[in-house]
mmCIF file of C-alpha atoms and ligand atoms in Angstrom:
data_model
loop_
_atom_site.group_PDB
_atom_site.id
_atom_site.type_symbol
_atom_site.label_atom_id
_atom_site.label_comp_id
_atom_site.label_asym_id
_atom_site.label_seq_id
_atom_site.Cartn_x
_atom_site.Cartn_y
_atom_site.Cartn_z
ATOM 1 C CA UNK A 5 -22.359 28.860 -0.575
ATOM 2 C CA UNK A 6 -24.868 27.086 -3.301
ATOM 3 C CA UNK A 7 -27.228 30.272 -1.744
ATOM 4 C CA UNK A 8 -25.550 32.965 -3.027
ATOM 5 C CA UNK A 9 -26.636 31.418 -6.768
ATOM 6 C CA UNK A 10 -25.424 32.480 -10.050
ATOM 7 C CA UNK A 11 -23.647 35.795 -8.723
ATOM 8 C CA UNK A 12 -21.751 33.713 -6.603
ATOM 9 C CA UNK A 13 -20.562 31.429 -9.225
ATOM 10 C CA UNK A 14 -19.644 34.345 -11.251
ATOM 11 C CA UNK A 15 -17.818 35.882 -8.513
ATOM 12 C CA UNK A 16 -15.318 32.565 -8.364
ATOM 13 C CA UNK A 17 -14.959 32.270 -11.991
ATOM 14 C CA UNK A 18 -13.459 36.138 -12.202
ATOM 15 C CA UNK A 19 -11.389 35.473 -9.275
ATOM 16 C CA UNK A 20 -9.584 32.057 -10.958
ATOM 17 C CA UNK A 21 -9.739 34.313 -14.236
ATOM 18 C CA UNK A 22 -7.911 36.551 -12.499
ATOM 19 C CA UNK A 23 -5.613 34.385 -11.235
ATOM 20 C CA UNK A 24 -5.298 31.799 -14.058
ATOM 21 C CA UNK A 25 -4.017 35.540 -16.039
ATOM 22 C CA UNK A 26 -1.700 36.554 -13.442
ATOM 23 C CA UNK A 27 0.094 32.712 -14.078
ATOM 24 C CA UNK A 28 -0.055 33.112 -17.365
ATOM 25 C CA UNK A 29 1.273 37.152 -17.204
ATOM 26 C CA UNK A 30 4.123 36.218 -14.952
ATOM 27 C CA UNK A 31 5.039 33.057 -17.133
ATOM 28 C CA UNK A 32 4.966 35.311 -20.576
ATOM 29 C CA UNK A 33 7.729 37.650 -18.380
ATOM 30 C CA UNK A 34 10.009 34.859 -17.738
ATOM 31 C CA UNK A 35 12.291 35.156 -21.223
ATOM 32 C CA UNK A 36 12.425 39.156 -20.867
ATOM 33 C CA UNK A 37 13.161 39.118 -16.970
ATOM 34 C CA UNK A 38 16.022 36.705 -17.854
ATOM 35 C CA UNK A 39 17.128 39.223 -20.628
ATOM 36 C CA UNK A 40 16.906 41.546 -18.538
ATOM 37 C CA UNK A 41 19.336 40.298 -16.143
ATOM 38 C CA UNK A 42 16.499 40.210 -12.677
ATOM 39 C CA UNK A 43 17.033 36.419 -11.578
ATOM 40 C CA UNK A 44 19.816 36.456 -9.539
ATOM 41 C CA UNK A 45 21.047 33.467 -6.878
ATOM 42 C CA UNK A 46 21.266 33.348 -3.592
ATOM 43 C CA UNK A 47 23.813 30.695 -1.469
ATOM 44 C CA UNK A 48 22.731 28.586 1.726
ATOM 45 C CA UNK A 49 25.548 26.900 2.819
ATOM 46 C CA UNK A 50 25.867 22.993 3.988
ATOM 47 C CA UNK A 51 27.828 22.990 7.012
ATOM 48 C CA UNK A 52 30.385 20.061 8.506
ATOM 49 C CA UNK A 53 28.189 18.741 11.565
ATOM 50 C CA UNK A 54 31.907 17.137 12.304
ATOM 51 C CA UNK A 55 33.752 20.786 12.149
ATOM 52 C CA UNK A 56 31.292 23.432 11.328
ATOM 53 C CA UNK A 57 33.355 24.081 7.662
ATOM 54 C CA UNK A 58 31.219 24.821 4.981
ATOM 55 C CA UNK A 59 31.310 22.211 2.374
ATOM 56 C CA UNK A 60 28.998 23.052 -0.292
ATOM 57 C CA UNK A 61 26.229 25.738 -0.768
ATOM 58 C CA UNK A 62 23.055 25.795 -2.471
ATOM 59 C CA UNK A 63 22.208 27.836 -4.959
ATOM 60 C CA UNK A 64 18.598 29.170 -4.947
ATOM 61 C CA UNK A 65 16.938 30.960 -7.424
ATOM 62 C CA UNK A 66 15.340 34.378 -7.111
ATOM 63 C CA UNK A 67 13.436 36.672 -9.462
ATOM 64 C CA UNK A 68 13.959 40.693 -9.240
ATOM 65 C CA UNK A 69 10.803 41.394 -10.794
ATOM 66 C CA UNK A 70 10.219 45.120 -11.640
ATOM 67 C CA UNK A 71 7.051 45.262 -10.330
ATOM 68 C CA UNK A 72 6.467 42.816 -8.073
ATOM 69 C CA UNK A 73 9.356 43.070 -6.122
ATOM 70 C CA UNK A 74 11.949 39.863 -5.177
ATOM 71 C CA UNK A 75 9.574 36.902 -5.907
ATOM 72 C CA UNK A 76 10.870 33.026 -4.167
ATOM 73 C CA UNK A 77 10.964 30.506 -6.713
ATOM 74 C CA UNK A 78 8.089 28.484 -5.258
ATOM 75 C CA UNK A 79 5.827 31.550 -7.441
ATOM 76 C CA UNK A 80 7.646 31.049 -10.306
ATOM 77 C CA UNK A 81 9.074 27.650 -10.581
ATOM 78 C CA UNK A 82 6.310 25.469 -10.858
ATOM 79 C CA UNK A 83 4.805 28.057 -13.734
ATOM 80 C CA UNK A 84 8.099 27.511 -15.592
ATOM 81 C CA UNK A 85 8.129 23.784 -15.704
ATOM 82 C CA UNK A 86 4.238 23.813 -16.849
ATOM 83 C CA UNK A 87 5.780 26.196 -19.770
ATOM 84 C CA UNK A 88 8.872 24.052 -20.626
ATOM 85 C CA UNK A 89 10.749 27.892 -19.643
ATOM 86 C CA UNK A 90 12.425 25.675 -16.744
ATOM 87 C CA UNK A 91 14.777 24.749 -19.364
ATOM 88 C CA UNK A 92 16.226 27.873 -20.380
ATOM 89 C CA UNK A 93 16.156 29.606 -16.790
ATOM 90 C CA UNK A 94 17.567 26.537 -15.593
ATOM 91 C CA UNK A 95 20.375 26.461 -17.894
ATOM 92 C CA UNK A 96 20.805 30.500 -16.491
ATOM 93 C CA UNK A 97 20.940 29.075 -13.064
ATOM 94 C CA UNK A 98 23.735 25.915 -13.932
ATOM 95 C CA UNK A 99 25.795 28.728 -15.647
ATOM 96 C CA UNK A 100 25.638 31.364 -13.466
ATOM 97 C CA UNK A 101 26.524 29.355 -10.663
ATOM 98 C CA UNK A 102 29.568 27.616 -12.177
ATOM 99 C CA UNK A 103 30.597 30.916 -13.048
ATOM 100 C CA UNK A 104 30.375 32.224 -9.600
ATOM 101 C CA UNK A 105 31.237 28.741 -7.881
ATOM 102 C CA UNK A 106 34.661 28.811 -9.753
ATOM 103 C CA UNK A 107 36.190 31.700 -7.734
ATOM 104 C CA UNK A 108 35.226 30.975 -4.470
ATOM 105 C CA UNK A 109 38.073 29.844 -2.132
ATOM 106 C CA UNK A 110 38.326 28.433 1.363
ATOM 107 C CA UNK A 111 40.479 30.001 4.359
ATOM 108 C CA UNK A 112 41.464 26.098 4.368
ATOM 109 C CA UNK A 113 40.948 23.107 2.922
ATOM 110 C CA UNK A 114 39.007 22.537 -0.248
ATOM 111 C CA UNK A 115 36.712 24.947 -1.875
ATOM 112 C CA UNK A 116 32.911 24.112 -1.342
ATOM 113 C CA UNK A 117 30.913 22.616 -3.923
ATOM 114 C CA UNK A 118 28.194 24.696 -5.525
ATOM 115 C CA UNK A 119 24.611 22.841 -5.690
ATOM 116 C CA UNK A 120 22.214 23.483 -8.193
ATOM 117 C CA UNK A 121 18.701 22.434 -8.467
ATOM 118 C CA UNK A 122 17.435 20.403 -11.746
ATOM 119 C CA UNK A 123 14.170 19.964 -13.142
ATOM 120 C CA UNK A 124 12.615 17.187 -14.206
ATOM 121 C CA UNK A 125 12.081 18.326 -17.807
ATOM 122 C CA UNK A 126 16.064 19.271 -17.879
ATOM 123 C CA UNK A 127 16.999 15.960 -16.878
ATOM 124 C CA UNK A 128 14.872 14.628 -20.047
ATOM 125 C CA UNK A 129 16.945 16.804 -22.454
ATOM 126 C CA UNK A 130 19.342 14.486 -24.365
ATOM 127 C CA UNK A 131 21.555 17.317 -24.451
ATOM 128 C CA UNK A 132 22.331 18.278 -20.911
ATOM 129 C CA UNK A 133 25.131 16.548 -20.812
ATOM 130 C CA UNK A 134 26.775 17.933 -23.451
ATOM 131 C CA UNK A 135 25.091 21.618 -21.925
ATOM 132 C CA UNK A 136 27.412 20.580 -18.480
ATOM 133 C CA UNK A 137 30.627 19.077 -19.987
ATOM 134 C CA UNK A 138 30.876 22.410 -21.867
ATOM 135 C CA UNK A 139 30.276 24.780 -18.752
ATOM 136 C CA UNK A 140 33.106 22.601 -16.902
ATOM 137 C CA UNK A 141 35.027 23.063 -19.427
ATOM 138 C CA UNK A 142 34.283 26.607 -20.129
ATOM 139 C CA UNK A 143 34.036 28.288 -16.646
ATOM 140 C CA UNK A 144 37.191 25.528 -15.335
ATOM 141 C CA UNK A 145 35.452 24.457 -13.064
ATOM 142 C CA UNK A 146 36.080 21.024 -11.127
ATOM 143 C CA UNK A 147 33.763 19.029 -11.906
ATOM 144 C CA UNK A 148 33.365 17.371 -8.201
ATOM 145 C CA UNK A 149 32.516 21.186 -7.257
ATOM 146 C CA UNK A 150 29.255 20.556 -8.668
ATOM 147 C CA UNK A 151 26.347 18.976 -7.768
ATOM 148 C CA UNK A 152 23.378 18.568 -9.392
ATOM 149 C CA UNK A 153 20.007 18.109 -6.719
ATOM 150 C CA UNK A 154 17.390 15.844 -8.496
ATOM 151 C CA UNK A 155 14.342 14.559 -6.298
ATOM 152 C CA UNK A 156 13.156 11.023 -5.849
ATOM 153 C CA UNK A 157 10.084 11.240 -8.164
ATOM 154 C CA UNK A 158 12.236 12.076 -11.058
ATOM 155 C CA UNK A 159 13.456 8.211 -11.075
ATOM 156 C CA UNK A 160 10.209 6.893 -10.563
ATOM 157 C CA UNK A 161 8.933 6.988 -13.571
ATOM 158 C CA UNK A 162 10.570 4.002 -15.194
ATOM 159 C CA UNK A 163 11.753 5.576 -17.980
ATOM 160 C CA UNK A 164 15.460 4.771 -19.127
ATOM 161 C CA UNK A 165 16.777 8.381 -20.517
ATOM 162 C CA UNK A 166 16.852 10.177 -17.122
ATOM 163 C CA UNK A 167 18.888 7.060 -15.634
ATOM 164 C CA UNK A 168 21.379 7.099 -18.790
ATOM 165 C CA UNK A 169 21.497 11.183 -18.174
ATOM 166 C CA UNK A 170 22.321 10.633 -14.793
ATOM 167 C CA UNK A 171 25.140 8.061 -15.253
ATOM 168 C CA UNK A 172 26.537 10.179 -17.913
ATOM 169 C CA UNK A 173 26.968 13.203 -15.677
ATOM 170 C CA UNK A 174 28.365 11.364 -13.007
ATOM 171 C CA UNK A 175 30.928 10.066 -14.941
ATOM 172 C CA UNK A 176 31.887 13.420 -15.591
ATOM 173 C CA UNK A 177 32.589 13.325 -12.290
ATOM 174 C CA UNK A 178 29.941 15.648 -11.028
ATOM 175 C CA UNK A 179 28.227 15.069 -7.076
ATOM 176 C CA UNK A 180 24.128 13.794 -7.408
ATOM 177 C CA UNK A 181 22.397 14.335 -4.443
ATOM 178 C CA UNK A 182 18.492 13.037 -3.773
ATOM 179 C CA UNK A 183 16.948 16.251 -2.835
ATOM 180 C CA UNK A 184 14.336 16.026 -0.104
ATOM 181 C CA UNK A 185 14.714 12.622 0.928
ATOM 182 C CA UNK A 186 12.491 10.464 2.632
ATOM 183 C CA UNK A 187 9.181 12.687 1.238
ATOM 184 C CA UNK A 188 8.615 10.599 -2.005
ATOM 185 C CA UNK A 189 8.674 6.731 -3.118
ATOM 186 C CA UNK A 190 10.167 4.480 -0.736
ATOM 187 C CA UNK A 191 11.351 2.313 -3.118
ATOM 188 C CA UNK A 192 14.998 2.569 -2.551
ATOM 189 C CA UNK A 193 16.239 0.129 -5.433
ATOM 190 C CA UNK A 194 17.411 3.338 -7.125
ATOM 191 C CA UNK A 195 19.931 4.170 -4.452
ATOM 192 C CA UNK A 196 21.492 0.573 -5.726
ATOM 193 C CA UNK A 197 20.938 1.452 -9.422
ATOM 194 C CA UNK A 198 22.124 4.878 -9.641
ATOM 195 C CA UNK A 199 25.032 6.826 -9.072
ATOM 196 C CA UNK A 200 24.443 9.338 -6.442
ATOM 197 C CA UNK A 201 26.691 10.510 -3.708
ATOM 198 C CA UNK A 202 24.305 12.366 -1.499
ATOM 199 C CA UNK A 203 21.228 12.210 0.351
ATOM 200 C CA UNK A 204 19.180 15.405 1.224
ATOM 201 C CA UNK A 205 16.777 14.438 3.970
ATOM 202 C CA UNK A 206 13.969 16.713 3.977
ATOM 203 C CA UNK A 207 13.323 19.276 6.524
ATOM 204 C CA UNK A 208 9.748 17.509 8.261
ATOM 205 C CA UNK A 209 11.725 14.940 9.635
ATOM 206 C CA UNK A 210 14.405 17.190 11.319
ATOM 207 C CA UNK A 211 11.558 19.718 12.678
ATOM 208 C CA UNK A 212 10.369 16.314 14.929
ATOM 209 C CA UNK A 213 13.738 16.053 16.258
ATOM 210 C CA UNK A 214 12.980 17.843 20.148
ATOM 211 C CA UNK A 215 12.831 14.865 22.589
ATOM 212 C CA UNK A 216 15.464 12.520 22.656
ATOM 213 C CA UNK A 217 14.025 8.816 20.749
ATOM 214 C CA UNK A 218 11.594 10.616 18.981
ATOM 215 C CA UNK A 219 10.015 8.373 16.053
ATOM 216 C CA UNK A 220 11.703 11.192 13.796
ATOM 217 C CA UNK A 221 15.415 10.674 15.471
ATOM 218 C CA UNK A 222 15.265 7.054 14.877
ATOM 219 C CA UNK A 223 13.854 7.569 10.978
ATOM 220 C CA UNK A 224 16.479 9.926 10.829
ATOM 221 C CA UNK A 225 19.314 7.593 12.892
ATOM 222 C CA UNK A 226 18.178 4.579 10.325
ATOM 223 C CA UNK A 227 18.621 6.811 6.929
ATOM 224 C CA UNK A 228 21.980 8.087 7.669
ATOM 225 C CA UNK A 229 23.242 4.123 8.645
ATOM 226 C CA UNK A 230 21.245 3.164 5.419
ATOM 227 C CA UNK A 231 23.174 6.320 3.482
ATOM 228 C CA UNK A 232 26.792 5.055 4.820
ATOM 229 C CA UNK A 233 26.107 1.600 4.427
ATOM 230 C CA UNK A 234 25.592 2.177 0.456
ATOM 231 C CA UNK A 235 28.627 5.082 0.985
ATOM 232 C CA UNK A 236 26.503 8.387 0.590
ATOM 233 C CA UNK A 237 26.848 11.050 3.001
ATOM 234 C CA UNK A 238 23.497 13.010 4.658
ATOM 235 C CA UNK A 239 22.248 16.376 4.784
ATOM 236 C CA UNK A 240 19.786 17.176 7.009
ATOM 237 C CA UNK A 241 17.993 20.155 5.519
ATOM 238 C CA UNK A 242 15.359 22.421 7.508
ATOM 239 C CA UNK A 243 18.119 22.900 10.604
ATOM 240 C CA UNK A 244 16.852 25.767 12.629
ATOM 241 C CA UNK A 245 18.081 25.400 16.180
ATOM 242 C CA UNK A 246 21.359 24.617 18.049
ATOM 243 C CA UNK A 247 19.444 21.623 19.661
ATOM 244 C CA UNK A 248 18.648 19.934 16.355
ATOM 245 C CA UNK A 249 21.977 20.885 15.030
ATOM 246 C CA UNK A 250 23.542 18.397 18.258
ATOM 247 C CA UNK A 251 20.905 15.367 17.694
ATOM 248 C CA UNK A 252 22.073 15.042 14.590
ATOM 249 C CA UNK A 253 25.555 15.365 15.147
ATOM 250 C CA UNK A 254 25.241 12.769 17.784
ATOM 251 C CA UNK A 255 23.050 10.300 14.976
ATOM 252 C CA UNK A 256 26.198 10.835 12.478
ATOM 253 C CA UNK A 257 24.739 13.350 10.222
ATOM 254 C CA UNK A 258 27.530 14.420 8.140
ATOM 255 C CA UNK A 259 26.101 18.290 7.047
ATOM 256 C CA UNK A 260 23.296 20.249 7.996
ATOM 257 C CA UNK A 261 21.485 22.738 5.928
ATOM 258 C CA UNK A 262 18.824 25.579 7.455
ATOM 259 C CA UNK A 263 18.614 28.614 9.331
ATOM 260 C CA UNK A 264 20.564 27.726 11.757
ATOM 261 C CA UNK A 265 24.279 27.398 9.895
ATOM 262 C CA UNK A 266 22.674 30.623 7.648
ATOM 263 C CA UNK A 267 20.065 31.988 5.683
ATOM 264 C CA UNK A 268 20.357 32.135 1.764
ATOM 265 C CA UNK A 269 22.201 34.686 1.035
ATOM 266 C CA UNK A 270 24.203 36.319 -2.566
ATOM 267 C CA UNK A 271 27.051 34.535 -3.097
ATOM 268 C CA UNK A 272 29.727 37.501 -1.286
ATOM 269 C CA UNK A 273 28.144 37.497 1.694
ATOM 270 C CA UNK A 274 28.940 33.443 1.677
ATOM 271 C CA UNK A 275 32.263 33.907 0.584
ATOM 272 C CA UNK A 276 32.930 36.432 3.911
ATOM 273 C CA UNK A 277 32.069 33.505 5.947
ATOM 274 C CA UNK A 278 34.879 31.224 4.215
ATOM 275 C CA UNK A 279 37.596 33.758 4.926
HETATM 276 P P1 C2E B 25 14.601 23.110 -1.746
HETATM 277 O O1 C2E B 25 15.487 22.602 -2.846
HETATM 278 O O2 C2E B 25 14.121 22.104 -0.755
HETATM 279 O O3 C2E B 25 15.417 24.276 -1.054
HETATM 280 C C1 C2E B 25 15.406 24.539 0.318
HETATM 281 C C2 C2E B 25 14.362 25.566 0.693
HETATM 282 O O4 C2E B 25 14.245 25.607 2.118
HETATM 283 C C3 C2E B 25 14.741 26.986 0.270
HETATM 284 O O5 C2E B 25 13.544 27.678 -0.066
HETATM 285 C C4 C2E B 25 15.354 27.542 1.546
HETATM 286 O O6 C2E B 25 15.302 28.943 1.622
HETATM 287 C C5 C2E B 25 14.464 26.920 2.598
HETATM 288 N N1 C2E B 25 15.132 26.807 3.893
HETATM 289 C C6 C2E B 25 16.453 26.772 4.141
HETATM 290 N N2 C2E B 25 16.717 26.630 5.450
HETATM 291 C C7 C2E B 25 15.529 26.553 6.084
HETATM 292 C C8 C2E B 25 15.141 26.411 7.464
HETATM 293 O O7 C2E B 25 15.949 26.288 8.378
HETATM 294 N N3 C2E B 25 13.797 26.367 7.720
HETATM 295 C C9 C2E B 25 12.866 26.483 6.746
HETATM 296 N N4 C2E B 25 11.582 26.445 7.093
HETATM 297 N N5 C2E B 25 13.202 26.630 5.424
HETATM 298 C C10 C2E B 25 14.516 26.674 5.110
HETATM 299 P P2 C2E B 25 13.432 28.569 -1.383
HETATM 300 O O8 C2E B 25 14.711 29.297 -1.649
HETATM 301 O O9 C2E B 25 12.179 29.364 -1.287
HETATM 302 O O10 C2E B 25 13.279 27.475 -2.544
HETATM 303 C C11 C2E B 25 12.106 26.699 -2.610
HETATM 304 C C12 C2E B 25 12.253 25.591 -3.625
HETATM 305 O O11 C2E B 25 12.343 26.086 -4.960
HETATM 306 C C13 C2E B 25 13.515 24.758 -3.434
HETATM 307 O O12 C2E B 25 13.309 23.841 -2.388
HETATM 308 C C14 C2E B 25 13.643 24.115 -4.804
HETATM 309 O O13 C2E B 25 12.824 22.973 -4.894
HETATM 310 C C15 C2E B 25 13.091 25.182 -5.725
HETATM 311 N N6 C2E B 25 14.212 25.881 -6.389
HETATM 312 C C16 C2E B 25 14.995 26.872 -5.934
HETATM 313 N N7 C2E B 25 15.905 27.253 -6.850
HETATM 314 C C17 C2E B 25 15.709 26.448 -7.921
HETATM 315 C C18 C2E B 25 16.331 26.331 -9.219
HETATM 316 O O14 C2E B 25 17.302 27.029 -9.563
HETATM 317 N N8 C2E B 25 15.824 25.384 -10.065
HETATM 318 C C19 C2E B 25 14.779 24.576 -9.720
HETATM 319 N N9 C2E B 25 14.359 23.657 -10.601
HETATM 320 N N10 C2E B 25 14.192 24.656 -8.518
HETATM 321 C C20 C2E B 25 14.635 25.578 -7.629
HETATM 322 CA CA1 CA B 26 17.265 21.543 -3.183
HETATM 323 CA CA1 CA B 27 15.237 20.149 -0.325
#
């Protein structure tokens, strides 16, 4: 490439130009696009490996942007926690899906709980707390039917305010789940320290699950008897085929998330299901 000489160098700098703009374009449309009403949430439900009920679903941000079309949040989400504009979408997110969560019914049993994604820079904000208490209180919503997802590299950075945060909301009574499990730290001394009530083990380790005592079964068979030794139950996320859903079932998986229970989807399409 060092052939091609100066017009080649110039050639890459327009192109990251370009692209560095188009970041910083699609950041600057964050506040109007939520404004403007185009993020809307879609709902992947987590599924009873025991029954096949649905006990919670996911909710998982999308972006109607006018011009771009329906963007997933892996092109806008990392943009909006460079910003600091995680906070405010992400309080549209919690809000929007307590409001919808609180409605939602089950054909029997309990309700399912509605999951929502935090940020590491909303988990910093002294005032989240007080943000969630007054959305429970607000939208009546019980507070076990929410969860909040927060991933293993959030706790690792020694600092005391997310760990107070986190104690605070679960006294509140709201579900904490460790979001993609088993990809992070392995130091586990924060399953002892904190108060979660849910693993999510990430999808890589349920894609190795095909032959029968693969290395990925027993990872997998040795999380969930470390999760229900310390009283958590598992979710096995990235489920695409009947065959995975069964390994698991037979390891003692208690939910499985993916493709295979159902694709995100808005919230009344979900709901159909439950009926
Ligand atoms: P995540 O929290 O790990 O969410 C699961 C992702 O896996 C979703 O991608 C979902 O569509 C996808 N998925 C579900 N089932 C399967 C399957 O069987 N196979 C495969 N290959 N993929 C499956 P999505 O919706 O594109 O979201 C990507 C990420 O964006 C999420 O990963 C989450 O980290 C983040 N995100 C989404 N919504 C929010 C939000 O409201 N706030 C924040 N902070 N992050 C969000
Ligand atoms: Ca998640
Ligand atoms: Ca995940």
């Amino acid at each position: 490439a060092k052939s091609a000489g100066g017009a080649g160098w110039a050639l890459y700098d327009a192109e990251r130009d370009n692209r560095e703009q188009a970041r910083q374009a699609l950041s600057a449309a964050i506040p109007g696009g939520l404004e403007r009403g185009e993020f809307y949430l879609d709902y992947q439900p987590l599924t009873s490996l025991q029954d096949g009920s649905v006990l919670g679903v996911e909710a998982l941000v999308r972006w109607q942007h006018p011009q771009l079309g329906v963007l997933r949040p892996d092109s806008f989400i990392g943009l909006a926690e460079e910003t600091g504009l995680i906070v405010p979408l992400g309080s549209w997110v919690l809000a929007e899906a307590c409001r919808e969560a609180v409605g939602w019914s089950a054909a029997t049993g309990e309700p399912p709980y509605v999951s929502v994604n935090l940020a590491v820079r909303q988990l910093r904000r002294p005032d989240l707390v007080q943000e969630v208490c007054s959305l429970l209180r607000h939208t009546g919503l019980p507070p076990n039917r929410l969860q909040l997802e927060i991933t293993e590299s959030m706790m690792m950075s020694g600092a005391e305010e997310p760990v107070r945060t986190l104690r605070a909301l679960a006294d509140l009574g709201v579900r904490i789940a460790i979001d993609d499990f088993g990809t992070g730290y392995s130091n586990l001394a924060y399953l002892r320290d904190l108060p979660v009530t849910e693993l999510k083990v990430a999808g890589e380790f349920v894609r190795g699950l095909r032959a029968p005592e693969a290395a990925d079964e027993r990872i997998l068979a040795s999380l969930v008897s470390l999760a229900h030794a310390l009283d958590l139950t598992v979710t096995a996320e990235g489920v695409e085929t009947v065959g995975q859903a069964e390994r698991l079932r037979a390891i003692g998986c208690d939910a499985g998330q993916g493709w295979h229970f159902g694709r995100p989807a808005p919230a009344d399409h979900i709901l159909a299901r439950l009926r």
